[in-house]
Amino acid sequence: MSHAPSDTRPRVTLPQLQQWKQEGHPLAMLTAYDAPTALIADAAGVDILLVGDSVGNVCLGFETTLPVTMAMMNHHVEAVARTRPAALLVADMPYLSFHLGVEVTLRNAGGFLQRGAQAVKLEGGAKRLPMVRALVDAEIPVMGHLGLTPQSVNAMGGFKVQGRAEADALAILEDAQALQEAGCFSVVLEGIPADLAARVTETLRIPTIGIGAGLQCSGQVLVFHDLLGLLPQRPAKFVRKYMEGFDLMRDAAARWAQDVRSGAFPGPAESYKLPEEIRPAVASWQPGLRR
Ligand code: KIV
Protein backbone atom coordinates (compact mmCIF):
# COMPACT_ATOMS: atom_id res chain seq x y z
CA MET A 1 0.00 0.00 0.00
CA SER A 2 1.32 3.44 -0.87
CA HIS A 3 1.19 6.36 1.53
CA ALA A 4 2.77 8.89 -0.79
CA PRO A 5 2.35 12.63 -0.24
CA SER A 6 -1.05 13.98 -1.17
CA ASP A 7 -3.12 16.99 -0.19
CA THR A 8 -5.95 14.63 0.58
CA ARG A 9 -4.19 11.73 2.21
CA PRO A 10 -6.16 10.38 5.13
CA ARG A 11 -4.93 11.06 8.65
CA VAL A 12 -2.54 8.37 9.89
CA THR A 13 -4.03 6.41 12.79
CA LEU A 14 -2.68 3.91 15.32
CA PRO A 15 -4.44 0.92 13.65
CA GLN A 16 -2.91 2.04 10.34
CA LEU A 17 0.60 2.02 11.86
CA GLN A 18 0.00 -1.43 13.30
CA GLN A 19 -1.19 -2.66 9.90
CA TRP A 20 1.89 -1.21 8.17
CA LYS A 21 4.08 -2.96 10.77
CA GLN A 22 2.34 -6.29 10.04
CA GLU A 23 2.70 -5.78 6.29
CA GLY A 24 6.44 -5.10 6.74
CA HIS A 25 5.93 -1.55 5.45
CA PRO A 26 8.67 0.64 7.05
CA LEU A 27 7.41 3.69 8.97
CA ALA A 28 8.98 7.13 8.50
CA MET A 29 8.94 9.55 11.44
CA LEU A 30 10.52 13.03 11.51
CA THR A 31 10.69 15.70 14.16
CA ALA A 32 8.87 18.99 13.55
CA TYR A 33 8.91 21.95 15.90
CA ASP A 34 7.05 24.68 14.05
CA ALA A 35 4.65 25.27 11.17
CA PRO A 36 7.19 25.30 8.30
CA THR A 37 8.93 22.06 9.34
CA ALA A 38 5.55 20.38 9.92
CA LEU A 39 4.18 21.51 6.55
CA ILE A 40 7.30 20.33 4.70
CA ALA A 41 7.54 16.94 6.44
CA ASP A 42 3.83 16.32 6.04
CA ALA A 43 3.91 17.29 2.35
CA ALA A 44 6.80 14.80 1.99
CA GLY A 45 4.42 12.09 3.16
CA VAL A 46 6.07 11.08 6.44
CA ASP A 47 3.86 8.89 8.61
CA ILE A 48 4.57 10.36 12.06
CA LEU A 49 5.56 13.89 13.16
CA LEU A 50 7.27 14.05 16.54
CA VAL A 51 7.43 17.34 18.37
CA GLY A 52 10.56 16.15 20.14
CA ASP A 53 12.13 17.66 23.23
CA SER A 54 15.18 17.81 20.95
CA VAL A 55 13.67 21.24 20.20
CA GLY A 56 15.82 22.25 23.18
CA ASN A 57 19.07 21.40 21.38
CA VAL A 58 17.97 22.13 17.83
CA CYS A 59 16.00 25.38 18.19
CA LEU A 60 16.52 26.77 21.70
CA GLY A 61 20.29 26.54 22.10
CA PHE A 62 20.44 24.18 25.10
CA GLU A 63 23.21 21.56 25.36
CA THR A 64 20.81 18.88 26.59
CA THR A 65 17.05 18.34 26.60
CA LEU A 66 16.87 18.67 30.41
CA PRO A 67 15.92 22.39 30.52
CA VAL A 68 12.95 21.88 28.18
CA THR A 69 9.66 22.58 30.00
CA MET A 70 6.00 21.78 29.37
CA ALA A 71 5.41 25.46 28.53
CA MET A 72 8.04 25.29 25.78
CA MET A 73 6.67 21.99 24.47
CA ASN A 74 3.08 23.26 24.48
CA HIS A 75 4.12 26.28 22.42
CA HIS A 76 5.72 24.04 19.76
CA VAL A 77 2.97 21.37 19.80
CA GLU A 78 0.38 24.09 19.17
CA ALA A 79 2.36 25.47 16.22
CA VAL A 80 2.64 22.04 14.60
CA ALA A 81 -0.98 21.11 15.35
CA ARG A 82 -2.26 24.28 13.66
CA THR A 83 -0.93 22.93 10.34
CA ARG A 84 -3.40 20.01 10.65
CA PRO A 85 -0.96 17.37 9.38
CA ALA A 86 -2.09 14.06 7.94
CA ALA A 87 0.82 12.42 9.76
CA LEU A 88 0.18 11.11 13.26
CA LEU A 89 1.20 13.89 15.66
CA VAL A 90 3.19 12.71 18.69
CA ALA A 91 4.24 15.10 21.48
CA ASP A 92 7.34 14.34 23.55
CA MET A 93 7.00 14.47 27.36
CA PRO A 94 9.92 16.63 28.59
CA TYR A 95 12.05 15.97 31.66
CA LEU A 96 10.07 16.20 34.94
CA SER A 97 6.71 16.18 33.17
CA PHE A 98 6.16 12.47 33.98
CA HIS A 99 8.38 11.88 37.03
CA LEU A 100 6.31 13.50 39.77
CA GLY A 101 3.35 11.14 39.88
CA VAL A 102 0.51 9.84 37.83
CA GLU A 103 -1.76 12.87 38.25
CA VAL A 104 0.77 15.41 36.95
CA THR A 105 1.69 13.05 34.12
CA LEU A 106 -1.96 12.73 33.08
CA ARG A 107 -2.50 16.47 33.22
CA ASN A 108 0.58 17.18 31.11
CA ALA A 109 -0.12 14.48 28.53
CA GLY A 110 -3.84 15.29 28.40
CA GLY A 111 -2.89 18.93 27.74
CA PHE A 112 -0.90 17.79 24.69
CA LEU A 113 -3.97 15.96 23.34
CA GLN A 114 -6.15 19.00 23.97
CA ARG A 115 -3.65 21.01 21.90
CA GLY A 116 -3.96 18.64 18.92
CA ALA A 117 -1.43 15.84 19.52
CA GLN A 118 -2.74 12.31 19.00
CA ALA A 119 -0.19 10.55 21.20
CA VAL A 120 2.68 11.20 23.58
CA LYS A 121 6.18 9.76 23.85
CA LEU A 122 8.11 9.26 27.06
CA GLU A 123 11.58 7.97 27.86
CA GLY A 124 12.36 4.97 30.05
CA GLY A 125 11.43 1.38 30.79
CA ALA A 126 10.25 -0.49 33.90
CA LYS A 127 10.36 2.62 36.12
CA ARG A 128 7.79 4.35 33.90
CA LEU A 129 5.20 1.55 33.77
CA PRO A 130 2.75 3.09 36.30
CA MET A 131 2.69 6.30 34.21
CA VAL A 132 2.30 4.42 30.94
CA ARG A 133 -0.59 2.33 32.32
CA ALA A 134 -2.37 5.41 33.69
CA LEU A 135 -2.01 7.25 30.37
CA VAL A 136 -3.30 4.29 28.37
CA ASP A 137 -6.21 3.99 30.84
CA ALA A 138 -7.01 7.64 30.17
CA GLU A 139 -7.15 6.98 26.39
CA ILE A 140 -3.78 8.65 25.78
CA PRO A 141 -1.73 6.61 23.30
CA VAL A 142 1.89 6.21 24.41
CA MET A 143 5.09 5.67 22.43
CA GLY A 144 7.94 4.32 24.56
CA HIS A 145 11.62 5.25 24.16
CA LEU A 146 14.50 2.95 25.16
CA GLY A 147 18.29 2.76 24.76
CA LEU A 148 20.17 6.05 24.60
CA THR A 149 17.48 8.15 26.25
CA PRO A 150 18.82 11.73 26.19
CA GLN A 151 17.06 12.77 29.41
CA SER A 152 19.29 10.18 31.20
CA VAL A 153 22.49 11.84 29.96
CA ASN A 154 23.85 12.32 33.50
CA ALA A 155 22.99 8.80 34.66
CA MET A 156 24.54 7.33 31.46
CA GLY A 157 27.68 9.46 31.81
CA GLY A 158 27.22 11.02 28.37
CA PHE A 159 25.50 10.31 25.07
CA LYS A 160 26.76 6.73 24.67
CA VAL A 161 25.50 3.71 22.76
CA GLN A 162 23.52 1.51 25.18
CA GLY A 163 22.93 -2.25 25.38
CA ARG A 164 26.44 -3.45 24.63
CA ALA A 165 26.83 -5.36 27.91
CA GLU A 166 24.77 -8.53 28.34
CA ALA A 167 22.77 -7.26 31.33
CA ASP A 168 21.97 -3.98 29.55
CA ALA A 169 20.94 -5.74 26.34
CA LEU A 170 18.62 -8.08 28.26
CA ALA A 171 17.18 -5.15 30.23
CA ILE A 172 16.29 -3.39 26.97
CA LEU A 173 14.57 -6.56 25.68
CA GLU A 174 12.62 -6.86 28.93
CA ASP A 175 11.73 -3.16 29.08
CA ALA A 176 10.44 -3.28 25.51
CA GLN A 177 8.25 -6.27 26.37
CA ALA A 178 6.96 -4.52 29.52
CA LEU A 179 6.13 -1.32 27.62
CA GLN A 180 4.20 -3.34 25.07
CA GLU A 181 2.26 -5.15 27.81
CA ALA A 182 1.54 -1.82 29.54
CA GLY A 183 -0.16 -0.68 26.33
CA CYS A 184 2.43 1.32 24.35
CA PHE A 185 1.54 1.40 20.65
CA SER A 186 5.17 1.72 19.55
CA VAL A 187 8.70 2.04 20.96
CA VAL A 188 11.59 4.24 19.82
CA LEU A 189 14.95 2.45 20.02
CA GLU A 190 17.78 4.96 20.14
CA GLY A 191 21.55 4.36 20.04
CA ILE A 192 21.67 0.58 20.46
CA PRO A 193 23.44 -2.11 18.40
CA ALA A 194 21.55 -2.99 15.23
CA ASP A 195 21.37 -6.70 16.09
CA LEU A 196 19.85 -5.93 19.50
CA ALA A 197 17.25 -3.65 17.87
CA ALA A 198 16.48 -6.42 15.38
CA ARG A 199 15.90 -8.86 18.25
CA VAL A 200 13.65 -6.37 20.11
CA THR A 201 11.68 -5.83 16.89
CA GLU A 202 11.14 -9.54 16.24
CA THR A 203 9.99 -10.14 19.82
CA LEU A 204 7.36 -7.34 19.80
CA ARG A 205 3.92 -7.13 18.17
CA ILE A 206 4.04 -3.31 18.16
CA PRO A 207 6.29 -1.32 15.78
CA THR A 208 9.78 -0.20 16.78
CA ILE A 209 11.13 3.08 15.42
CA GLY A 210 14.92 3.23 15.26
CA ILE A 211 17.40 6.08 15.47
CA GLY A 212 20.97 4.83 15.51
CA ALA A 213 19.52 1.33 15.87
CA GLY A 214 20.09 -0.17 12.41
CA LEU A 215 17.80 -1.23 9.58
CA GLN A 216 15.82 -4.02 11.21
CA CYS A 217 13.37 -1.77 13.08
CA SER A 218 9.78 -1.32 11.90
CA GLY A 219 10.59 2.28 11.03
CA GLN A 220 13.12 5.08 11.35
CA VAL A 221 13.15 8.52 12.92
CA LEU A 222 15.55 11.42 12.38
CA VAL A 223 15.70 14.95 13.68
CA PHE A 224 14.54 16.91 10.63
CA HIS A 225 17.25 19.57 11.04
CA ASP A 226 19.91 16.81 10.92
CA LEU A 227 18.46 15.39 7.69
CA LEU A 228 18.47 18.90 6.19
CA GLY A 229 22.05 19.58 7.31
CA LEU A 230 20.87 22.76 9.05
CA LEU A 231 23.10 22.47 12.10
CA PRO A 232 26.71 23.65 11.82
CA GLN A 233 28.20 21.03 14.16
CA ARG A 234 29.29 17.52 13.07
CA PRO A 235 26.26 15.22 13.13
CA ALA A 236 26.10 11.91 15.01
CA LYS A 237 27.26 8.76 13.16
CA PHE A 238 23.66 7.62 12.56
CA VAL A 239 22.61 10.80 10.72
CA ARG A 240 22.41 10.91 6.94
CA LYS A 241 22.23 14.45 5.55
CA TYR A 242 20.03 14.78 2.46
CA MET A 243 21.16 18.35 1.80
CA GLU A 244 23.68 20.87 3.08
CA GLY A 245 20.99 23.18 4.44
CA PHE A 246 23.31 25.32 6.56
CA ASP A 247 25.55 26.18 3.58
CA LEU A 248 22.60 26.72 1.22
CA MET A 249 20.77 29.00 3.63
CA ARG A 250 23.92 30.90 4.63
CA ASP A 251 24.70 31.50 0.92
CA ALA A 252 21.13 32.72 0.25
CA ALA A 253 21.33 35.14 3.20
CA ALA A 254 24.76 36.36 2.06
CA ARG A 255 23.48 36.98 -1.50
CA TRP A 256 20.53 38.97 -0.09
CA ALA A 257 22.82 41.07 2.15
CA GLN A 258 25.04 41.73 -0.87
CA ASP A 259 22.01 42.83 -2.93
CA VAL A 260 20.91 45.17 -0.12
CA ARG A 261 24.37 46.74 0.01
CA SER A 262 24.63 47.11 -3.78
CA GLY A 263 21.09 48.54 -4.13
CA ALA A 264 19.90 45.53 -6.14
CA PHE A 265 17.21 44.68 -3.55
CA PRO A 266 14.34 45.50 -3.62
CA GLY A 267 13.70 45.86 -7.36
CA PRO A 268 10.51 47.03 -9.10
CA ALA A 269 9.01 43.53 -8.82
CA GLU A 270 9.35 43.62 -5.02
CA SER A 271 7.96 47.19 -4.64
CA TYR A 272 4.51 48.86 -4.63
CA LYS A 273 3.50 51.91 -6.70
CA LEU A 274 1.30 54.88 -5.89
CA PRO A 275 -1.79 55.19 -8.11
CA GLU A 276 -0.99 57.62 -10.99
CA GLU A 277 -3.67 60.16 -9.94
CA ILE A 278 -2.32 60.84 -6.44
CA ARG A 279 1.32 61.23 -7.41
CA PRO A 280 1.20 65.03 -7.95
CA ALA A 281 -0.31 65.61 -4.48
CA VAL A 282 2.32 63.43 -2.83
CA ALA A 283 5.16 65.05 -4.81
CA SER A 284 4.05 68.63 -3.99
CA TRP A 285 3.33 67.99 -0.29
CA GLN A 286 5.55 69.98 2.10
CA PRO A 287 5.86 69.61 5.87
CA GLY A 288 3.72 72.21 7.71
CA LEU A 289 1.74 73.14 4.58
CA ARG A 290 -1.91 72.08 5.05
CA ARG A 291 -4.30 72.04 2.12
O1 KIV B 1 13.32 14.47 20.92
C1 KIV B 1 13.54 13.79 19.91
O2 KIV B 1 13.78 14.32 18.81
C2 KIV B 1 13.50 12.34 20.03
C3 KIV B 1 13.83 11.53 18.81
C4 KIV B 1 15.26 11.60 18.51
C5 KIV B 1 13.34 10.14 18.93
O3 KIV B 1 13.20 11.85 21.07
Short mmCIF file of N, CA and C and ligand atoms in Angstrom, two decimals, residues 29-31 33 50-55 57-58 65 73 92 121 123 143 145 150-151 188-190 209-211 221-224 238, ligand 1:
data_model
loop_
_atom_site.label_atom_id
_atom_site.label_comp_id
_atom_site.label_asym_id
_atom_site.label_seq_id
_atom_site.Cartn_x
_atom_site.Cartn_y
_atom_site.Cartn_z
N MET A 29 9.32 8.53 10.44
CA MET A 29 8.94 9.55 11.44
C MET A 29 10.00 10.65 11.44
N LEU A 30 9.58 11.89 11.44
CA LEU A 30 10.52 13.03 11.51
C LEU A 30 10.10 13.95 12.64
N THR A 31 11.05 14.67 13.19
CA THR A 31 10.69 15.70 14.16
C THR A 31 10.19 16.93 13.41
N TYR A 33 9.02 21.10 14.71
CA TYR A 33 8.91 21.95 15.90
C TYR A 33 8.08 23.20 15.65
N LEU A 50 6.97 14.01 15.11
CA LEU A 50 7.27 14.05 16.54
C LEU A 50 7.71 15.45 16.91
N VAL A 51 6.93 16.09 17.78
CA VAL A 51 7.43 17.34 18.37
C VAL A 51 8.33 16.90 19.51
N GLY A 52 9.61 16.73 19.20
CA GLY A 52 10.56 16.15 20.14
C GLY A 52 11.06 17.19 21.12
N ASP A 53 11.49 16.71 22.31
CA ASP A 53 12.13 17.66 23.23
C ASP A 53 13.52 18.02 22.73
N SER A 54 13.94 17.38 21.62
CA SER A 54 15.18 17.81 20.95
C SER A 54 15.05 19.25 20.47
N VAL A 55 13.84 19.81 20.49
CA VAL A 55 13.67 21.24 20.20
C VAL A 55 14.62 22.07 21.07
N ASN A 57 17.75 21.33 22.00
CA ASN A 57 19.07 21.40 21.38
C ASN A 57 19.01 22.12 20.04
N VAL A 58 17.98 21.75 19.25
CA VAL A 58 17.97 22.13 17.83
C VAL A 58 17.56 23.60 17.65
N THR A 65 18.51 18.13 26.63
CA THR A 65 17.05 18.34 26.60
C THR A 65 16.51 18.63 28.01
N MET A 73 7.22 23.05 25.33
CA MET A 73 6.67 21.99 24.47
C MET A 73 5.27 22.36 23.98
N ASP A 92 6.33 14.93 22.66
CA ASP A 92 7.34 14.34 23.55
C ASP A 92 7.17 14.90 24.97
N LYS A 121 5.03 10.66 23.72
CA LYS A 121 6.18 9.76 23.85
C LYS A 121 6.85 10.07 25.18
N GLU A 123 10.34 8.75 27.77
CA GLU A 123 11.58 7.97 27.86
C GLU A 123 11.56 7.05 29.07
N MET A 143 3.93 6.23 23.12
CA MET A 143 5.09 5.67 22.43
C MET A 143 6.21 5.61 23.46
N HIS A 145 10.32 4.81 24.69
CA HIS A 145 11.62 5.25 24.16
C HIS A 145 12.70 4.60 25.02
N PRO A 150 18.04 10.52 25.90
CA PRO A 150 18.82 11.73 26.19
C PRO A 150 18.55 12.37 27.55
N GLN A 151 17.33 12.18 28.09
CA GLN A 151 17.06 12.77 29.41
C GLN A 151 17.88 12.08 30.51
N VAL A 188 10.37 3.73 20.48
CA VAL A 188 11.59 4.24 19.82
C VAL A 188 12.78 3.52 20.43
N LEU A 189 13.69 3.06 19.58
CA LEU A 189 14.95 2.45 20.02
C LEU A 189 16.07 3.36 19.56
N GLU A 190 16.76 3.97 20.51
CA GLU A 190 17.78 4.96 20.14
C GLU A 190 19.16 4.48 20.59
N ILE A 209 10.65 2.00 16.29
CA ILE A 209 11.13 3.08 15.42
C ILE A 209 12.57 3.35 15.83
N GLY A 210 13.50 3.15 14.92
CA GLY A 210 14.92 3.23 15.26
C GLY A 210 15.54 4.58 14.94
N ILE A 211 16.52 4.93 15.77
CA ILE A 211 17.40 6.08 15.47
C ILE A 211 18.77 5.66 16.00
N VAL A 221 13.40 7.12 12.61
CA VAL A 221 13.15 8.52 12.92
C VAL A 221 14.46 9.29 12.83
N LEU A 222 14.40 10.50 12.33
CA LEU A 222 15.55 11.42 12.38
C LEU A 222 15.05 12.79 12.82
N VAL A 223 15.96 13.52 13.42
CA VAL A 223 15.70 14.95 13.68
C VAL A 223 15.74 15.65 12.32
N PHE A 224 14.66 16.34 11.97
CA PHE A 224 14.54 16.91 10.63
C PHE A 224 15.72 17.84 10.29
N PHE A 238 24.86 8.22 13.16
CA PHE A 238 23.66 7.62 12.56
C PHE A 238 22.88 8.56 11.66
O1 KIV B 1 13.32 14.47 20.92
C1 KIV B 1 13.54 13.79 19.91
O2 KIV B 1 13.78 14.32 18.81
C2 KIV B 1 13.50 12.34 20.03
C3 KIV B 1 13.83 11.53 18.81
C4 KIV B 1 15.26 11.60 18.51
C5 KIV B 1 13.34 10.14 18.93
O3 KIV B 1 13.20 11.85 21.07
#
